[in-house]
Coordinates of C-alpha atoms and ligand atoms in Angstrom, one line a residue:
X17 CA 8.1 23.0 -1.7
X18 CA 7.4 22.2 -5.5
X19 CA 10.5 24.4 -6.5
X20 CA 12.6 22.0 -4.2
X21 CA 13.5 24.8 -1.4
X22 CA 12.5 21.8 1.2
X23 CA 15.0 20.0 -0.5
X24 CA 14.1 16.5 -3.4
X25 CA 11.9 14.5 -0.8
X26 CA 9.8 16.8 -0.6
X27 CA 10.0 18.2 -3.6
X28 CA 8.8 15.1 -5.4
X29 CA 5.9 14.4 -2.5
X30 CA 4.6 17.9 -3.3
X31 CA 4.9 17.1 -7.0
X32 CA 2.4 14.2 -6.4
X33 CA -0.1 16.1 -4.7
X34 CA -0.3 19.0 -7.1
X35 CA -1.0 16.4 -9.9
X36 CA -3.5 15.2 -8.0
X37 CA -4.8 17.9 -7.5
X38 CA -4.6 19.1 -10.7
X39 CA -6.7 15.9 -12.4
X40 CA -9.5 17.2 -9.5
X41 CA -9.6 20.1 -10.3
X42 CA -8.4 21.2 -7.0
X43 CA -8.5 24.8 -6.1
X44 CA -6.0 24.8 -3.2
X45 CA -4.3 22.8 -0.7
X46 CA -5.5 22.3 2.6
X47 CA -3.6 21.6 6.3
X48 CA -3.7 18.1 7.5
X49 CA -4.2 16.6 11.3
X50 CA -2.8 13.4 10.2
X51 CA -2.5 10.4 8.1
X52 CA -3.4 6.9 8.1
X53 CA -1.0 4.7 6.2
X54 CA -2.4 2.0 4.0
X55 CA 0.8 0.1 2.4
X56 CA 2.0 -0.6 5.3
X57 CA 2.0 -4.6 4.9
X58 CA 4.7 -5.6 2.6
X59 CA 2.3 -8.3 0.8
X60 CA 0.2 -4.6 -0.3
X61 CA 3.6 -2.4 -0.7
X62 CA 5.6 -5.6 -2.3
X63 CA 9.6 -5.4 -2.4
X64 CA 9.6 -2.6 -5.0
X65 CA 7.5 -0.6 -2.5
X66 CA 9.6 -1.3 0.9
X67 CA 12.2 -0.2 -0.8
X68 CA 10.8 3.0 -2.1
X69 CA 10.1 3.7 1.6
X70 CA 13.4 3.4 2.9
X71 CA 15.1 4.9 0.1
X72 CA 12.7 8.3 1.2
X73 CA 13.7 7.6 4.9
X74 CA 16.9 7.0 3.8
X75 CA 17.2 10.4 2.4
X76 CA 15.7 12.1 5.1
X77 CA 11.9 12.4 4.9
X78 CA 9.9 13.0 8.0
X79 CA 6.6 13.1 8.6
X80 CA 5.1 16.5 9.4
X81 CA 1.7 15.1 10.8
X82 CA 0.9 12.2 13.4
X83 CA 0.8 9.1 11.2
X84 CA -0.3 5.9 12.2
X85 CA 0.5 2.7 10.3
X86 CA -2.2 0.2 8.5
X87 CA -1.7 -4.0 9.5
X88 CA 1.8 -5.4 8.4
X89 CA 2.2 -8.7 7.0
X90 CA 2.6 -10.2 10.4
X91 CA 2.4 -10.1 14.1
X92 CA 5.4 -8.1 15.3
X93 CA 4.8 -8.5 18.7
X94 CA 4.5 -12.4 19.1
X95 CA 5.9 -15.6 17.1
X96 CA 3.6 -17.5 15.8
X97 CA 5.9 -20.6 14.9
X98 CA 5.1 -21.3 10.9
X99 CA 2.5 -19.5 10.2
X100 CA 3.9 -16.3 8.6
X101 CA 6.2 -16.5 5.7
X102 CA 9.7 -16.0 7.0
X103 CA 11.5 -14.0 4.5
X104 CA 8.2 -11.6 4.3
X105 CA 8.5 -11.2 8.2
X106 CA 12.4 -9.8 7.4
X107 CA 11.0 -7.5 4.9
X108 CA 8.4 -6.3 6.8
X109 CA 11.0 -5.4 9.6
X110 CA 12.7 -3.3 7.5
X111 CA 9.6 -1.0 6.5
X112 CA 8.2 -0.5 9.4
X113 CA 11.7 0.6 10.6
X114 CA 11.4 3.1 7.7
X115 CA 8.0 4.4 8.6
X116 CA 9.2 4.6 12.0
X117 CA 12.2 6.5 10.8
X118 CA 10.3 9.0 9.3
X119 CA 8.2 9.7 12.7
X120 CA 5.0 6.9 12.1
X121 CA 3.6 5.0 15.3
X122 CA 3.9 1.7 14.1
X123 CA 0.5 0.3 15.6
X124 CA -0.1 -1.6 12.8
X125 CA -3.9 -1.4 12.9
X126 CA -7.1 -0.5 10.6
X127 CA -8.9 0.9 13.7
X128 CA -6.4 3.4 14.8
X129 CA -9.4 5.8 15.7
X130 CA -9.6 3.4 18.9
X131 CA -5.5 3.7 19.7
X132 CA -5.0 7.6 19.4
X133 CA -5.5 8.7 15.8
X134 CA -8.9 10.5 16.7
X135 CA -9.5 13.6 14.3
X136 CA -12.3 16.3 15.0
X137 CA -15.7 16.7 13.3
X138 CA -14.3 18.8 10.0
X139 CA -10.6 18.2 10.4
X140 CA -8.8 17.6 7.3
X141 CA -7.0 14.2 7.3
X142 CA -5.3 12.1 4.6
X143 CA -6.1 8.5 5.5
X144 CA -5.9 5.1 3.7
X145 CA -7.2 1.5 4.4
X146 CA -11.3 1.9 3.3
X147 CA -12.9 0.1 6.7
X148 CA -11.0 3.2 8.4
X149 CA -11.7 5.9 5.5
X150 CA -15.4 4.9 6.2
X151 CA -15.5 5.7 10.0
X152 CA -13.7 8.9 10.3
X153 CA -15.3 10.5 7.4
X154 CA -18.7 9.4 8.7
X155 CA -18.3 8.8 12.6
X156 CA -15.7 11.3 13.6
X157 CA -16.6 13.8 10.6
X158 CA -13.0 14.4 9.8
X159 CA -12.4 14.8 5.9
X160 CA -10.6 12.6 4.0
X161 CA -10.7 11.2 0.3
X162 CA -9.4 7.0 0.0
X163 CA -5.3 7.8 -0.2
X164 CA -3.3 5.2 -1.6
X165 CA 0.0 4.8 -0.7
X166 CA 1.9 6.9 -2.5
X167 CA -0.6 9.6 -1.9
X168 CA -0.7 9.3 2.0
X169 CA 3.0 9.1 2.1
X170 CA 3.2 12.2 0.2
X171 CA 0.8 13.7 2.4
X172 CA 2.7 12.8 5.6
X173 CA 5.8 14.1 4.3
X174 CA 4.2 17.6 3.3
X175 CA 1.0 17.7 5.5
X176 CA -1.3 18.8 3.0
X177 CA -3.5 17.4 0.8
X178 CA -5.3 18.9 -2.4
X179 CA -8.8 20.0 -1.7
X180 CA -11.3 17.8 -3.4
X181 CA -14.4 15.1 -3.2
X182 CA -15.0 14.5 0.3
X183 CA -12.7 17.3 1.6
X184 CA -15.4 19.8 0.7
X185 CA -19.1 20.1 1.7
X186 CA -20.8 19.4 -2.1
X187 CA -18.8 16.2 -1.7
X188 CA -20.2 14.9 1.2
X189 CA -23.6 15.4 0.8
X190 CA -26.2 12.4 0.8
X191 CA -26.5 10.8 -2.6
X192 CA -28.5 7.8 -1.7
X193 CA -31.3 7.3 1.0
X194 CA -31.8 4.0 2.6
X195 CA -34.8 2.8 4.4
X196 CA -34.1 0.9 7.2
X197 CA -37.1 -1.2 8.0
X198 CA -35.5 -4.4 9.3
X199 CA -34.4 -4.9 12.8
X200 CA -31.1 -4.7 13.5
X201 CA -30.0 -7.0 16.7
X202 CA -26.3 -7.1 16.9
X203 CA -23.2 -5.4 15.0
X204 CA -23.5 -8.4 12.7
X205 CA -26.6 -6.9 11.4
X206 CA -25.2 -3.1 10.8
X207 CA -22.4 -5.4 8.6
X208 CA -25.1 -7.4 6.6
X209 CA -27.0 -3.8 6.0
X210 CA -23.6 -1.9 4.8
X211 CA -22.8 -4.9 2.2
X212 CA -26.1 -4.9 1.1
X213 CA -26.0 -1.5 0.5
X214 CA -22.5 -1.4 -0.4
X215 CA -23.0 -3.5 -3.4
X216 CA -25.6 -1.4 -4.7
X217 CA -24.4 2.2 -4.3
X218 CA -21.0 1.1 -5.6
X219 CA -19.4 4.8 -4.2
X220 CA -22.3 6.7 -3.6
X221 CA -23.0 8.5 -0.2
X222 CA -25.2 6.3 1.2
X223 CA -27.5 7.9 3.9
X224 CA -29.5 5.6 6.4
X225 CA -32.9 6.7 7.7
X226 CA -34.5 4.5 10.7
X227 CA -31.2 3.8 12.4
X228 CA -32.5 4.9 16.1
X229 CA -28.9 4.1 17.5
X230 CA -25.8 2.2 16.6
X231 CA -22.5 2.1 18.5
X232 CA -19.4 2.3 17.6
X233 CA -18.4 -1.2 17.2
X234 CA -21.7 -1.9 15.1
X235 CA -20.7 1.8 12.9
X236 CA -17.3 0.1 12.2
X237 CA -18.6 -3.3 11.4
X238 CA -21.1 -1.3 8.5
X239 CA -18.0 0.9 7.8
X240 CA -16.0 -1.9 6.8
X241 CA -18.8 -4.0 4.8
X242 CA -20.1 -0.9 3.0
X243 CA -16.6 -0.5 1.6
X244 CA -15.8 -3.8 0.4
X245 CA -18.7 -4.9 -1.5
X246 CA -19.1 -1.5 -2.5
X247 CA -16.4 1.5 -2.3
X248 CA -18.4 4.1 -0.1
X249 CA -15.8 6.0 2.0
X250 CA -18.9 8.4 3.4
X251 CA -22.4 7.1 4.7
X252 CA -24.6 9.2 7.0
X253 CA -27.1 7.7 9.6
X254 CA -29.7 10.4 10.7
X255 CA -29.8 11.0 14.1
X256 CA -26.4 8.9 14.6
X257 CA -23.5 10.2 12.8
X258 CA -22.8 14.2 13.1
X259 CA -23.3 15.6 10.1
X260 CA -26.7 14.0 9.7
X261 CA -29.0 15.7 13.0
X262 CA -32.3 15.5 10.0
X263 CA -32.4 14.4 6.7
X264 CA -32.9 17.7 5.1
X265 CA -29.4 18.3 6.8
X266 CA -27.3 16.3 4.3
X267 CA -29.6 15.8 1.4
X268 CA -30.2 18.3 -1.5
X269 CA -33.4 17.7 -3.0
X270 CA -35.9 15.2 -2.4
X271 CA -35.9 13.6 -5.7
X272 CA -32.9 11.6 -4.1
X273 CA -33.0 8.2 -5.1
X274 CA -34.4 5.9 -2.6
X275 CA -33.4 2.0 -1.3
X276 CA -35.2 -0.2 1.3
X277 CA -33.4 -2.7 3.3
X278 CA -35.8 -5.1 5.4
X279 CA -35.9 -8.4 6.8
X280 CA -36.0 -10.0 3.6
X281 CA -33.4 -8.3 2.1
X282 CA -31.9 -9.2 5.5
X283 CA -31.5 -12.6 5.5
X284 CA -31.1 -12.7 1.7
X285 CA -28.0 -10.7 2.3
X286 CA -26.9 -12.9 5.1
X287 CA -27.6 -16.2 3.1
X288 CA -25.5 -14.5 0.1
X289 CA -22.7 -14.5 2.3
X290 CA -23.2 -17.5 4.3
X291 CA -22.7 -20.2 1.6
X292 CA -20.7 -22.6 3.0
X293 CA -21.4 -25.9 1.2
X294 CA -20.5 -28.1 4.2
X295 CA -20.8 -27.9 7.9
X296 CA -17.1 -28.3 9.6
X297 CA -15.5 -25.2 10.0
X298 CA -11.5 -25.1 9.8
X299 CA -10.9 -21.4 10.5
X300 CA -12.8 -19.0 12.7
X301 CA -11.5 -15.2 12.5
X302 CA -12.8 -12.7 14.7
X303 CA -11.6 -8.7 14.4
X304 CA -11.7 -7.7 10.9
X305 CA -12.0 -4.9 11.3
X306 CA -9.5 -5.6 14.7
X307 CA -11.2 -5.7 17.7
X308 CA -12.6 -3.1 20.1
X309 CA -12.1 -3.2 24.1
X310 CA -15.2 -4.6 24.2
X311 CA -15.6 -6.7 21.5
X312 CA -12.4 -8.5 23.1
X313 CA -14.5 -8.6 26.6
X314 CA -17.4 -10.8 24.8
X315 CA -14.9 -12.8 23.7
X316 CA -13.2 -14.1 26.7
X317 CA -16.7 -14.4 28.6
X318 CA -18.3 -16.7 25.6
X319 CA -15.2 -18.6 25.5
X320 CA -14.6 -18.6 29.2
X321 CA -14.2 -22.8 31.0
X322 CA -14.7 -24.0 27.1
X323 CA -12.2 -25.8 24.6
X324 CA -11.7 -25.0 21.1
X325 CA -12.1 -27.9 18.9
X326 CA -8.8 -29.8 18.0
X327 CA -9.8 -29.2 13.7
X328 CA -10.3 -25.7 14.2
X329 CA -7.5 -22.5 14.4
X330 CA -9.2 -20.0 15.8
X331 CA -7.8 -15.9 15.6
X332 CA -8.9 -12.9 17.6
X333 CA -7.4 -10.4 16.0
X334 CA -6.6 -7.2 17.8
X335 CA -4.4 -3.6 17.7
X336 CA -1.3 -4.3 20.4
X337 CA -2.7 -2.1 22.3
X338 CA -6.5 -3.3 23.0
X339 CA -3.9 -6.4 23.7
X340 CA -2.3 -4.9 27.0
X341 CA -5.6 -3.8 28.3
X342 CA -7.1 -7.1 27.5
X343 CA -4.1 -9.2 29.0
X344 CA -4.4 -7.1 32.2
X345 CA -8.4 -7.7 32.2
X346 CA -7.4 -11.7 31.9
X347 CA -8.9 -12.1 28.4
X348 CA -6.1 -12.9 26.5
X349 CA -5.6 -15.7 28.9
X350 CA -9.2 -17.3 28.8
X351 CA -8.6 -17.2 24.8
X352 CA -5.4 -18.5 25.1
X353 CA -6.7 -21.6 27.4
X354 CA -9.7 -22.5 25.2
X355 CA -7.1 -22.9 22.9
X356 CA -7.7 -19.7 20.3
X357 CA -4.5 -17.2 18.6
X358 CA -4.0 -14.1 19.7
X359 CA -3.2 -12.0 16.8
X360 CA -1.6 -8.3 16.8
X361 CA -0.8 -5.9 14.1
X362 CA -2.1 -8.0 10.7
X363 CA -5.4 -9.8 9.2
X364 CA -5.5 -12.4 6.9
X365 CA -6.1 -10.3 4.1
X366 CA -3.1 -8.2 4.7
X367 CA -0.9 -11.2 6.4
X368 CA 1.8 -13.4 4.7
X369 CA -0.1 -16.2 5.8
X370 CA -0.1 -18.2 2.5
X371 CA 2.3 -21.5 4.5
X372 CA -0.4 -21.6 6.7
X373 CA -3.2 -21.7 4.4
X374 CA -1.2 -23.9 1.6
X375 CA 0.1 -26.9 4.4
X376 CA -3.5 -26.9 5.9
X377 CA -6.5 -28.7 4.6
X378 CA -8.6 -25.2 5.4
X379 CA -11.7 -25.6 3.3
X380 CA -14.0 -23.7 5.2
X381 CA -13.9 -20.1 7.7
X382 CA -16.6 -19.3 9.9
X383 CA -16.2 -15.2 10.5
X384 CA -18.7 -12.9 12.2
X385 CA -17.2 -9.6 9.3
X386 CA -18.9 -9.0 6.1
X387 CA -15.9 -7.7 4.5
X388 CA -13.9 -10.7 5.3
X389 CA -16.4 -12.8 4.3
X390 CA -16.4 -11.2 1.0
X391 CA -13.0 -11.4 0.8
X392 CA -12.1 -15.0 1.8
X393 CA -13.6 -17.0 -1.4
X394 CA -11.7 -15.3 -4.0
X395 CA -8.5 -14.5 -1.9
X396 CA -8.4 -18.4 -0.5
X397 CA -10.5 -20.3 -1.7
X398 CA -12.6 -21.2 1.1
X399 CA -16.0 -21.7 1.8
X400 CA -17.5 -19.1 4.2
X401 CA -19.8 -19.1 7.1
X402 CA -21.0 -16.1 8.2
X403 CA -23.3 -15.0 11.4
X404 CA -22.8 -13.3 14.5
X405 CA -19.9 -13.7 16.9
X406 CA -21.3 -16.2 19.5
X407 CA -22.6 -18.5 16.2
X408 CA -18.9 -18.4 15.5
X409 CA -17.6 -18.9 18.9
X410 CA -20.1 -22.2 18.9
X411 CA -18.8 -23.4 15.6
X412 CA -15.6 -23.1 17.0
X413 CA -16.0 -25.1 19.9
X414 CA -18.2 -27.4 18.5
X415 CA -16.0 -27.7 15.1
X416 CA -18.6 -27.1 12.7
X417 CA -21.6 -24.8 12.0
X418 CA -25.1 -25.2 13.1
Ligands
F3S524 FE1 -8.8 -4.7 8.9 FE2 -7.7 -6.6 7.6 FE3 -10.3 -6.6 7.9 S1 -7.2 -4.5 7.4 S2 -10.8 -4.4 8.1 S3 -8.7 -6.8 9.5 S4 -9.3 -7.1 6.1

């Protein structure tokens, strides 16, 4: 492949990954099971980036490995009359086409563990988009290191990746233990716990000890947060996760530093992210990351016979797929009729959704995610309100925060 044999696609894909593995100091390269796109949104990939993309499909790259594609810049399945930037929406046509060209499934989701990208415990994968990095690594116990873009493409087009950091076993042993004294309720609270520690351990592997159990919605909600205040892409939970049966399991020596999260670093975490100088709420955004099945059930029953408040926009935000199941269930419906947004295959922080937050008075977002809440200030300028999803549901009804 490096000597060009595969022909200049791949050629120059290989060429990528053998420098990368080179700075590692990687040893060999390794098989894949697939890849997880990030860049797929043209406000991440920019115009210089789509057109990288179709130049490759262009010249006849395919993708050797299942690939699934990270949010675009807009909902591809529905119009949502001016909120998405029009000429972005053209562009993002285009290189999805050219991911599709090459062989990706264009779900256009950060949770495609839950629509058929499911690796197995120790598979080697080559995955971008850190919410998702964090779950396989630590809740399927596939083995992947954060790709960018460039990287994952190059990965998809060979189906290889250089072995280093979390690919191997020294790389994804416990580095951090956390205590976890407080009581953890809801998913809300595995979020608030994973940006607390997030912000501390920076991109340490966090191990959590007192967990008892934590399912898969609440796992993704701590993914997510641990990787945006901080940049773990690996935590354990003893007892939980399956490379963690005991303690001893995934932790060398016992001189391992150690952190404590209880209730008072509980509700200082929450406060830290709640800070929302007035009461009226102006956005309410629930998925990030997209929904579950289920989440998207508790959704439709809270908002089930009630009315969103004129003021407020509210978006569920959910993989196409979770869609069709919840349309046939009736939940799309009882969202639509209290006056909510659907929303498939983008988020906020990947959407071109800049008309909509520029001819809006937003001020203020009421979200029940950590990681958007961490990300709204500084990307929008908007006061957040943060707590669990039926405070938000309320605020949206109600049109401001209690
Ligand atoms: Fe997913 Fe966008 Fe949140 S990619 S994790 S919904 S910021």
């Amino acid at each position: 492949m490096l000597e060009g044999k595969k022909g200049p696609v791949i050629q120059k894909a290989m060429e990528i990954l053998y420098r990368l593995g080179e700075i590692y100091g990687a040893e060999r390269m390794l098989p894949i099971a697939s890849v997880h796109m990030p860049g797929s949104s043209v406000v991440v990939s920019g115009k210089a980036g789509a057109r990288f993309v179709s130049e490759v499909a262009d010249g006849g790259g395919k993708f050797r490995v299942f690939t699934t594609l990270n949010p675009a810049a807009c909902d591809l399945h529905e119009e949502h009359p001016g909120i998405f930037e029009p000429d972005l929406v053209a562009l993002q046509h285009e290189l999805t086409r050219a991911y599709g060209a090459m062989g990706a499934v264009a779900c256009h989701t950060c949770v495609p563990y839950l629509v058929g990208n499911v690796p197995r415990l120790g598979q080697h994968v080559a995955w971008g988009e850190s919410s998702a990095v964090a779950f396989v690594n630590s809740v399927l116990g596939a083995r992947t290191n954060r790709e960018g873009g460039p990287s994952a493409l190059a990965a998809a087009l060979v189906g290889r990746v250089p072995a280093f950091g979390y690919h191997l076993d020294e790389g994804r042993r416990g580095t951090v233990v956390v205590r976890v004294g407080a009581s953890l309720d809801c998913m809300e609270d595995f979020g608030t716990l994973g940006y607390f520690v997030g912000k501390v351990c920076g991109d340490s592997v966090p191990v959590f000890v007192g967990v008892e159990q934590a399912d898969l919605d609440s796992l993704k909600m701590m993914g997510a947060a641990l990787a945006s205040s901080g940049a773990v892409a690996l935590f354990h939970v003893v007892g939980v996760t399956p490379e963690a049966p005991t303690l001893d399991s995934v932790v060398r020596s016992r001189g391992t530093p150690e952190l404590y999260f209880g209730s008072e670093e509980k509700a200082a975490t929450a406060a830290q992210l709640n800070r929302a100088s007035r009461s009226e709420v102006d956005l309410v955004v629930l998925g990030c990351p997209h929904v579950s099945v289920t989440e998207f059930r508790r959704i439709a029953e809270l908002l089930a016979g009630k009315r969103v408040h004129s003021n407020v926009e509210l978006w569920v935000l959910a993989p196409l797929q979770i869609q069709v199941m919840a349309e046939r269930a009736g939940w799309v419906r009882a969202v639509k009729e209290a006056g909510g947004r659907v929303v498939a295959d983008t988020c906020p922080v990947l959407g071109a959704i800049r008309p909509l937050t520029q001819r809006l008075p937003y001020r203020s977002l009421a979200t029940n995610s950590a990681k958007l809440a961490h990300y709204a200030p500084g990307q929008w300028q908007l006061e957040v309100h943060y707590g669990p999803m039926e405070r938000c549901i309320a605020a949206a009804i109600r049109g401001y925060w209690e």
